[in-house]
């Protein structure tokens, strides 16, 4: 049973990865950004909180988040797609 409430984007054995995602598996859960994660929104829109402040992500937006940032997706449109590059802090 997984008791981790954070949504991981990177497996524990990997030092980095690159993938397209819709973040639906992370809806209403804090995302574990590892050491750093770069996000590039490709399509659609999402409402998120960053350190408990609301933001909207739309196509063309770029986010660079570090380990001390709390990101929670709270609403995701149909067709939302984001490219994520999480990098481990280990």
Coordinates of N, CA, C and O in Angstrom, one line a residue:
X1 N 0.8 -1.2 0.0 CA 0.0 0.0 0.0 C 0.9 1.2 0.0 O 1.8 1.4 0.8
X2 N 0.6 2.2 -0.9 CA 1.4 3.4 -1.0 C 0.8 4.4 -0.1 O -0.4 4.8 -0.2
X3 N 1.6 4.9 0.9 CA 1.1 5.9 1.9 C 1.6 7.3 1.6 O 1.4 8.2 2.3
X4 N 2.3 7.4 0.5 CA 2.9 8.7 0.1 C 1.8 9.5 -0.5 O 1.2 9.2 -1.5
X5 N 1.5 10.7 0.1 CA 0.4 11.5 -0.5 C 0.9 12.4 -1.7 O 0.1 12.9 -2.5
X6 N 2.2 12.5 -1.8 CA 2.8 13.2 -2.9 C 2.7 12.4 -4.2 O 2.8 11.2 -4.2
X7 N 2.5 13.1 -5.3 CA 2.5 12.5 -6.6 C 3.8 12.5 -7.3 O 4.3 13.6 -7.6
X8 N 4.5 11.4 -7.4 CA 5.9 11.4 -7.9 C 5.9 11.5 -9.5 O 5.1 10.9 -10.1
X9 N 6.8 12.3 -10.0 CA 7.0 12.3 -11.5 C 8.2 11.6 -11.9 O 8.4 11.4 -13.1
X10 N 9.0 11.2 -10.9 CA 10.3 10.5 -11.2 C 10.4 9.2 -10.3 O 10.1 9.3 -9.1
X11 N 10.8 8.1 -10.9 CA 10.9 6.9 -10.1 C 12.2 7.1 -9.2 O 13.1 7.9 -9.5
X12 N 12.2 6.4 -8.1 CA 13.2 6.5 -7.1 C 14.6 6.1 -7.7 O 15.6 6.6 -7.2
X13 N 14.6 5.3 -8.7 CA 15.9 4.8 -9.2 C 16.5 5.7 -10.3 O 17.6 5.6 -10.7
X14 N 15.7 6.6 -10.8 CA 16.1 7.5 -11.9 C 16.7 8.8 -11.4 O 16.2 9.3 -10.4
X15 N 17.6 9.3 -12.2 CA 18.2 10.7 -11.8 C 17.4 11.8 -12.5 O 17.4 12.9 -12.1
X16 N 16.8 11.5 -13.7 CA 16.0 12.4 -14.4 C 15.1 11.6 -15.4 O 15.3 10.5 -15.6
X17 N 14.1 12.3 -15.9 CA 13.3 11.7 -17.0 C 12.7 12.9 -17.8 O 12.8 14.1 -17.4
X18 N 12.0 12.5 -18.9 CA 11.3 13.5 -19.7 C 10.1 12.9 -20.2 O 10.2 11.8 -20.8
X19 N 8.9 13.5 -20.0 CA 7.7 12.9 -20.5 C 6.6 13.9 -20.6 O 6.6 14.9 -20.0
X20 N 5.6 13.5 -21.5 CA 4.4 14.2 -21.6 C 3.4 13.6 -20.7 O 3.3 12.4 -20.5
X21 N 2.6 14.5 -20.0 CA 1.6 14.0 -19.1 C 0.4 15.0 -19.1 O 0.6 16.1 -19.5
X22 N -0.7 14.5 -18.5 CA -1.9 15.4 -18.4 C -2.1 15.8 -16.9 O -3.0 16.5 -16.5
X23 N -1.2 15.2 -16.0 CA -1.2 15.5 -14.6 C -2.5 15.0 -13.9 O -2.7 15.3 -12.7
X24 N -3.4 14.3 -14.6 CA -4.6 13.9 -14.0 C -4.4 12.9 -12.8 O -5.2 12.9 -11.8
X25 N -3.3 12.1 -12.8 CA -3.0 11.2 -11.7 C -2.6 12.0 -10.5 O -2.5 11.4 -9.4
X26 N -2.3 13.3 -10.6 CA -1.8 14.1 -9.5 C -2.9 15.1 -9.1 O -2.6 16.0 -8.2
X27 N -4.1 15.1 -9.6 CA -5.1 16.0 -9.3 C -5.4 16.1 -7.8 O -5.6 15.1 -7.2
X28 N -5.3 17.3 -7.3 CA -5.5 17.6 -5.8 C -4.5 16.9 -4.9 O -4.8 16.7 -3.7
X29 N -3.3 16.6 -5.4 CA -2.2 16.0 -4.7 C -1.0 16.9 -4.9 O -0.7 17.3 -6.0
X30 N -0.2 17.1 -3.9 CA 1.1 17.8 -4.1 C 2.0 17.0 -5.0 O 2.1 15.8 -4.9
X31 N 2.6 17.6 -6.0 CA 3.6 17.0 -6.9 C 5.0 17.0 -6.3 O 5.4 18.0 -5.8
X32 N 5.6 15.8 -6.3 CA 7.0 15.7 -5.8 C 7.9 16.1 -7.0 O 8.0 15.4 -7.9
X33 N 8.4 17.3 -6.9 CA 9.2 17.9 -8.0 C 10.7 17.4 -7.9 O 11.5 17.8 -8.8
X34 N 11.0 16.6 -7.0 CA 12.4 16.1 -6.8 C 13.3 17.3 -6.5 O 13.0 18.1 -5.7
X35 N 14.5 17.4 -7.1 CA 15.3 18.5 -6.9 C 14.9 19.7 -7.7 O 14.9 20.8 -7.2
X36 N 14.4 19.5 -8.9 CA 14.0 20.5 -9.8 C 13.1 19.9 -10.9 O 13.4 18.8 -11.3
X37 N 12.1 20.5 -11.3 CA 11.3 20.1 -12.5 C 11.0 21.2 -13.4 O 10.6 22.3 -12.9
X38 N 11.2 21.0 -14.7 CA 10.8 22.0 -15.7 C 9.6 21.5 -16.4 O 9.5 20.4 -16.8
X39 N 8.6 22.4 -16.5 CA 7.3 22.1 -17.1 C 7.1 23.0 -18.3 O 7.4 24.2 -18.2
X40 N 6.7 22.5 -19.4 CA 6.3 23.3 -20.6 C 4.9 22.9 -21.0 O 4.7 21.7 -21.4
X41 N 3.9 23.8 -20.9 CA 2.6 23.5 -21.2 C 2.4 23.4 -22.7 O 2.7 24.4 -23.4
X42 N 1.9 22.3 -23.3 CA 1.8 22.2 -24.7 C 0.4 22.5 -25.2 O 0.2 23.0 -26.3
X43 N -0.7 22.2 -24.4 CA -2.0 22.5 -24.8 C -3.0 22.5 -23.6 O -2.6 22.0 -22.6
X44 N -4.1 23.1 -23.8 CA -5.1 23.1 -22.8 C -4.8 24.1 -21.7 O -3.9 25.0 -21.9
X45 N -5.4 24.0 -20.5 CA -5.1 24.8 -19.4 C -5.3 24.0 -18.1 O -6.1 23.0 -18.1
X46 N -4.7 24.5 -17.1 CA -4.8 23.9 -15.7 C -4.8 25.0 -14.7 O -4.0 26.0 -14.9
X47 N -5.5 24.8 -13.7 CA -5.4 25.7 -12.5 C -4.7 25.0 -11.4 O -5.0 23.8 -11.2
X48 N -3.6 25.6 -10.9 CA -2.8 25.0 -9.9 C -2.6 25.9 -8.8 O -3.0 27.1 -8.8
X49 N -2.1 25.4 -7.7 CA -1.6 26.3 -6.6 C -0.1 26.1 -6.5 O 0.4 25.0 -6.7
X50 N 0.7 27.2 -6.4 CA 2.1 27.2 -6.1 C 2.3 27.8 -4.8 O 2.0 29.0 -4.6
X51 N 2.8 27.0 -3.8 CA 2.9 27.5 -2.4 C 1.6 28.2 -2.0 O 1.6 29.2 -1.3
X52 N 0.5 27.5 -2.3 CA -0.9 27.8 -1.9 C -1.4 29.1 -2.5 O -2.4 29.6 -2.0
X53 N -0.8 29.6 -3.6 CA -1.3 30.8 -4.3 C -1.8 30.2 -5.6 O -1.1 29.5 -6.3
X54 N -3.0 30.7 -6.1 CA -3.6 30.2 -7.3 C -2.9 30.7 -8.6 O -2.6 31.9 -8.6
X55 N -2.8 29.9 -9.6 CA -2.2 30.3 -10.9 C -2.9 29.5 -12.0 O -3.4 28.4 -11.7
X56 N -2.9 30.0 -13.2 CA -3.4 29.3 -14.4 C -2.2 29.0 -15.3 O -1.4 29.9 -15.5
X57 N -2.2 27.8 -15.8 CA -1.2 27.4 -16.8 C -1.9 27.2 -18.1 O -2.9 26.6 -18.2
X58 N -1.3 27.8 -19.2 CA -1.9 27.7 -20.5 C -0.8 27.3 -21.5 O 0.4 27.4 -21.1
X59 N -1.2 26.9 -22.7 CA -0.2 26.5 -23.7 C 0.9 27.6 -23.9 O 0.6 28.8 -23.9
X60 N 2.1 27.2 -23.9 CA 3.2 28.1 -24.0 C 3.9 28.5 -22.7 O 5.0 29.1 -22.7
X61 N 3.2 28.3 -21.6 CA 3.8 28.7 -20.3 C 4.9 27.7 -19.9 O 4.8 26.5 -20.2
X62 N 5.9 28.2 -19.3 CA 7.0 27.4 -18.8 C 7.2 27.6 -17.3 O 7.1 28.8 -16.8
X63 N 7.3 26.6 -16.5 CA 7.5 26.6 -15.1 C 8.8 25.9 -14.7 O 9.1 24.9 -15.3
X64 N 9.5 26.5 -13.8 CA 10.7 25.9 -13.3 C 10.5 25.8 -11.8 O 10.5 26.9 -11.1
X65 N 10.4 24.6 -11.2 CA 10.1 24.5 -9.8 C 11.2 23.8 -9.1 O 11.8 22.8 -9.7
X66 N 11.5 24.2 -7.9 CA 12.5 23.6 -7.1 C 11.9 22.9 -5.9 O 10.7 23.0 -5.7
X67 N 12.7 22.1 -5.2 CA 12.2 21.2 -4.2 C 11.4 21.8 -3.1 O 10.6 21.2 -2.5
X68 N 11.6 23.1 -2.9 CA 10.9 23.8 -1.8 C 9.6 24.4 -2.2 O 8.9 25.1 -1.5
X69 N 9.2 24.1 -3.5 CA 7.9 24.6 -4.0 C 6.8 23.5 -3.9 O 7.0 22.4 -4.3
X70 N 5.6 23.9 -3.4 CA 4.5 23.0 -3.4 C 3.6 23.3 -4.5 O 3.0 24.4 -4.6
X71 N 3.4 22.4 -5.5 CA 2.6 22.5 -6.6 C 1.4 21.5 -6.5 O 1.7 20.3 -6.4
X72 N 0.2 22.0 -6.6 CA -1.0 21.1 -6.5 C -1.9 21.5 -7.7 O -2.4 22.6 -7.8
X73 N -2.1 20.5 -8.7 CA -3.1 20.8 -9.7 C -4.5 20.7 -9.1 O -4.8 19.7 -8.5
X74 N -5.3 21.7 -9.3 CA -6.7 21.6 -8.8 C -7.8 21.5 -9.8 O -8.9 21.1 -9.5
X75 N -7.5 21.9 -11.1 CA -8.5 21.7 -12.2 C -7.7 21.6 -13.5 O -6.9 22.4 -13.7
X76 N -8.1 20.6 -14.3 CA -7.4 20.4 -15.5 C -8.4 20.3 -16.6 O -9.4 19.5 -16.5
X77 N -8.2 21.0 -17.7 CA -9.1 20.9 -18.9 C -8.9 19.7 -19.7 O -7.8 19.0 -19.6
X78 N -9.9 19.3 -20.5 CA -9.8 18.2 -21.4 C -8.7 18.7 -22.4 O -8.7 19.9 -22.8
X79 N -7.8 17.8 -22.9 CA -6.8 18.2 -23.8 C -5.6 18.9 -23.2 O -4.7 19.3 -23.9
X80 N -5.5 18.9 -21.9 CA -4.4 19.5 -21.2 C -3.2 18.6 -21.4 O -3.3 17.4 -21.2
X81 N -2.0 19.1 -21.8 CA -0.8 18.3 -22.0 C 0.4 19.2 -21.5 O 0.4 20.4 -21.9
X82 N 1.2 18.6 -20.7 CA 2.4 19.3 -20.3 C 3.6 18.4 -20.4 O 3.5 17.2 -20.2
X83 N 4.7 19.0 -20.8 CA 6.0 18.2 -20.9 C 6.8 18.5 -19.6 O 6.9 19.6 -19.2
X84 N 7.1 17.4 -18.9 CA 7.8 17.5 -17.6 C 9.2 16.9 -17.7 O 9.4 15.8 -18.2
X85 N 10.2 17.6 -17.1 CA 11.5 17.1 -17.0 C 11.9 17.2 -15.5 O 12.5 18.2 -15.1
X86 N 11.6 16.2 -14.7 CA 12.0 16.2 -13.3 C 13.5 15.7 -13.2 O 13.9 14.7 -13.9
X87 N 14.2 16.3 -12.3 CA 15.6 15.9 -12.0 C 15.8 15.7 -10.5 O 15.3 16.5 -9.7
X88 N 16.4 14.6 -10.2 CA 16.6 14.2 -8.8 C 17.5 15.1 -8.1 O 18.4 15.7 -8.7
X89 N 17.3 15.3 -6.8 CA 18.3 16.0 -6.0 C 19.3 15.1 -5.4 O 20.1 15.6 -4.5
X90 N 19.4 13.9 -5.7 CA 20.4 12.9 -5.2 C 21.5 12.7 -6.2 O 21.4 12.8 -7.3

